[in-house]
CSV table of C-alpha atoms in Angstrom, one decimal:
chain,number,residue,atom,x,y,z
A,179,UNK,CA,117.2,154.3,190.3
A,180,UNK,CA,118.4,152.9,187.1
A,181,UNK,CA,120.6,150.3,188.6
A,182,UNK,CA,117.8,149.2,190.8
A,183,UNK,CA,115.4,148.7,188.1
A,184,UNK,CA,118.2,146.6,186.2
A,185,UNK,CA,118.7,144.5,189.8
A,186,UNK,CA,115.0,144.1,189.6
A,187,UNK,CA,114.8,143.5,185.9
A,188,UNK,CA,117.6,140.5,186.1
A,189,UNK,CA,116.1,138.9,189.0
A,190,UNK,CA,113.1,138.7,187.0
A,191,UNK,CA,114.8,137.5,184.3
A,192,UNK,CA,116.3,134.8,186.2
A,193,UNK,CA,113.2,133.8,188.1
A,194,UNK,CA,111.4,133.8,184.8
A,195,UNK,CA,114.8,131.6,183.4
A,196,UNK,CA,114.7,128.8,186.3
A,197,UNK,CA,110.6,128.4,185.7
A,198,UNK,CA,111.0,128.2,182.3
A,199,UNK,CA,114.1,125.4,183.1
A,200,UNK,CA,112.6,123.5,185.5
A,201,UNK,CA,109.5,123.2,183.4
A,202,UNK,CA,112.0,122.3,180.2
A,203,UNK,CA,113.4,119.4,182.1
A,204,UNK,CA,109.9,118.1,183.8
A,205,UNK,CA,108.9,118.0,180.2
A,206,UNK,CA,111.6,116.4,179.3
A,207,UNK,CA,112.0,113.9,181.9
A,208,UNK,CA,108.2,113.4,181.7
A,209,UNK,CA,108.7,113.1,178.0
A,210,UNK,CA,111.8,110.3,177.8
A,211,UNK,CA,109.5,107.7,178.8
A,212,UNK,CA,107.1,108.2,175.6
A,213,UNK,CA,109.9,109.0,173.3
A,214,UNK,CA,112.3,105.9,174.6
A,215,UNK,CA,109.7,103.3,173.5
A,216,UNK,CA,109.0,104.3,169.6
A,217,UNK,CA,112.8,104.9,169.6
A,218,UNK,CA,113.8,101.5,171.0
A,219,UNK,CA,111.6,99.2,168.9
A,220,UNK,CA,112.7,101.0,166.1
A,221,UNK,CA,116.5,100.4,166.7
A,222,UNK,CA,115.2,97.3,167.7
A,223,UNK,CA,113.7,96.5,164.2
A,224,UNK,CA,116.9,97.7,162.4
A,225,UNK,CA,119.1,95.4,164.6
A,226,UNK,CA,117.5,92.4,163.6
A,227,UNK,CA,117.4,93.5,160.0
A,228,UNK,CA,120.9,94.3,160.4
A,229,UNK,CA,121.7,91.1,161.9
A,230,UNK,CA,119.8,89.1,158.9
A,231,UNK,CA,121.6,90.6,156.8
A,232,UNK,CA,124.7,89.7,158.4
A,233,UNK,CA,123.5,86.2,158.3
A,234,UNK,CA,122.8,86.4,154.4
A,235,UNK,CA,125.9,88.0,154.0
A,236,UNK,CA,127.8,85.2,155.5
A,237,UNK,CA,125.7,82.7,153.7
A,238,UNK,CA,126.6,84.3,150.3
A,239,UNK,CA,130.3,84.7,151.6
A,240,UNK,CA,130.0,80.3,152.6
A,241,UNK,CA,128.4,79.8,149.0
A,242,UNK,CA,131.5,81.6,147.1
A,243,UNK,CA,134.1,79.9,149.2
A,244,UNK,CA,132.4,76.7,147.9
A,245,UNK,CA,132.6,77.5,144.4
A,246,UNK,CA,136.2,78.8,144.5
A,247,UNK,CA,137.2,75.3,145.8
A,248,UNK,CA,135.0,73.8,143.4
A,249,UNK,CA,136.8,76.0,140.6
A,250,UNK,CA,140.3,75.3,142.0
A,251,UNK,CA,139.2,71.1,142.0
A,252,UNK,CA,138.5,71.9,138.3
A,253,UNK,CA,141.6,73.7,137.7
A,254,UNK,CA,143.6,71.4,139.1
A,255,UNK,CA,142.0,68.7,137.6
A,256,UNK,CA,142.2,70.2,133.7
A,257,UNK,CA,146.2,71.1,134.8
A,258,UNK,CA,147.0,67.4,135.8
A,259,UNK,CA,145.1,66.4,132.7
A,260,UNK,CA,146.9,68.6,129.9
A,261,UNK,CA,150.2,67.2,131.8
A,262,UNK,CA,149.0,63.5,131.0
A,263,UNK,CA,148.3,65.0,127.4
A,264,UNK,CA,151.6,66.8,127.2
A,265,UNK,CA,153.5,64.0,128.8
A,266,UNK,CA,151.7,61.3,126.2
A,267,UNK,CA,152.1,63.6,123.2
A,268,UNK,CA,155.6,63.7,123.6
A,269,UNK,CA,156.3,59.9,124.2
A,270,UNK,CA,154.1,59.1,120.9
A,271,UNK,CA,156.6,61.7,119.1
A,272,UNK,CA,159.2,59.8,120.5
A,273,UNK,CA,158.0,56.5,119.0
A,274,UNK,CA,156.9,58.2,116.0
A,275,UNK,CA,160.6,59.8,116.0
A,276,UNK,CA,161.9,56.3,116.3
A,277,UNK,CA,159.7,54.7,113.8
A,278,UNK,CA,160.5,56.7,111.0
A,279,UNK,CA,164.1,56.1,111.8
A,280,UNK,CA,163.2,52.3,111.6
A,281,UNK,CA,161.6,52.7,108.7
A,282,UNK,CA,164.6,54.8,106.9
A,283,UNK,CA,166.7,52.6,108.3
A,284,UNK,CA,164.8,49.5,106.4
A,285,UNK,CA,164.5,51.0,102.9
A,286,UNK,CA,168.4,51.8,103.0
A,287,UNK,CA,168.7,47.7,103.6
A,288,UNK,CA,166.7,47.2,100.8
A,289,UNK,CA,168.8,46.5,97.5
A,290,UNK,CA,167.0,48.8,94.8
């Protein structure tokens, strides 16, 4: 008797587990419908957010590039120009340099 009333006990159970199942999933199915909307305009919302601020991203990434090549034109620019300044210093040394030895070379000519 007791392992009839435990037969009858688990078929219940499992009659009582499919319902419960098959009302789960009609809920569910019935359910997706509703739920997919809010769901999709709000991934919908974040992807074009997303996707602006890609775009700014890539704006603000176009704008740096620019002013590196900008600061590189400069550097360049102030390099070649201290060269020039270099290069011309040393050539007026050189004149001074040859000047002065001119100049010694005068006052020894020069009777006293």
């Amino acid at each position: 008797e007791l392992w009839m009333s435990l037969e009858e006990h688990q078929d219940a159970l499992e009659l009582i587990m499919s319902k419960y199942r098959k009302q789960m999933l009609e809920l569910l199915q019935g359910r997706k419908g509703e739920d997919a909307e809010p769901v999709l305009e709000v991934h919908q919302a974040n992807s074009l957010e997303i996707a602006s601020e890609i775009d700014r991203i890539c704006e603000m990434g176009e704008v740096m590039r620019k002013a590196i090549q900008v600061d590189d034109d400069q550097f360049f620019k102030v390099q070649e120009k201290l060269a020039q300044l270099e290069l011309e210093n040393k050539e007026l040394r050189e004149l001074l340099s040859i000047s002065k030895e001119s100049f010694e070379v005068g006052r020894e000519d020069l009777p006293d």
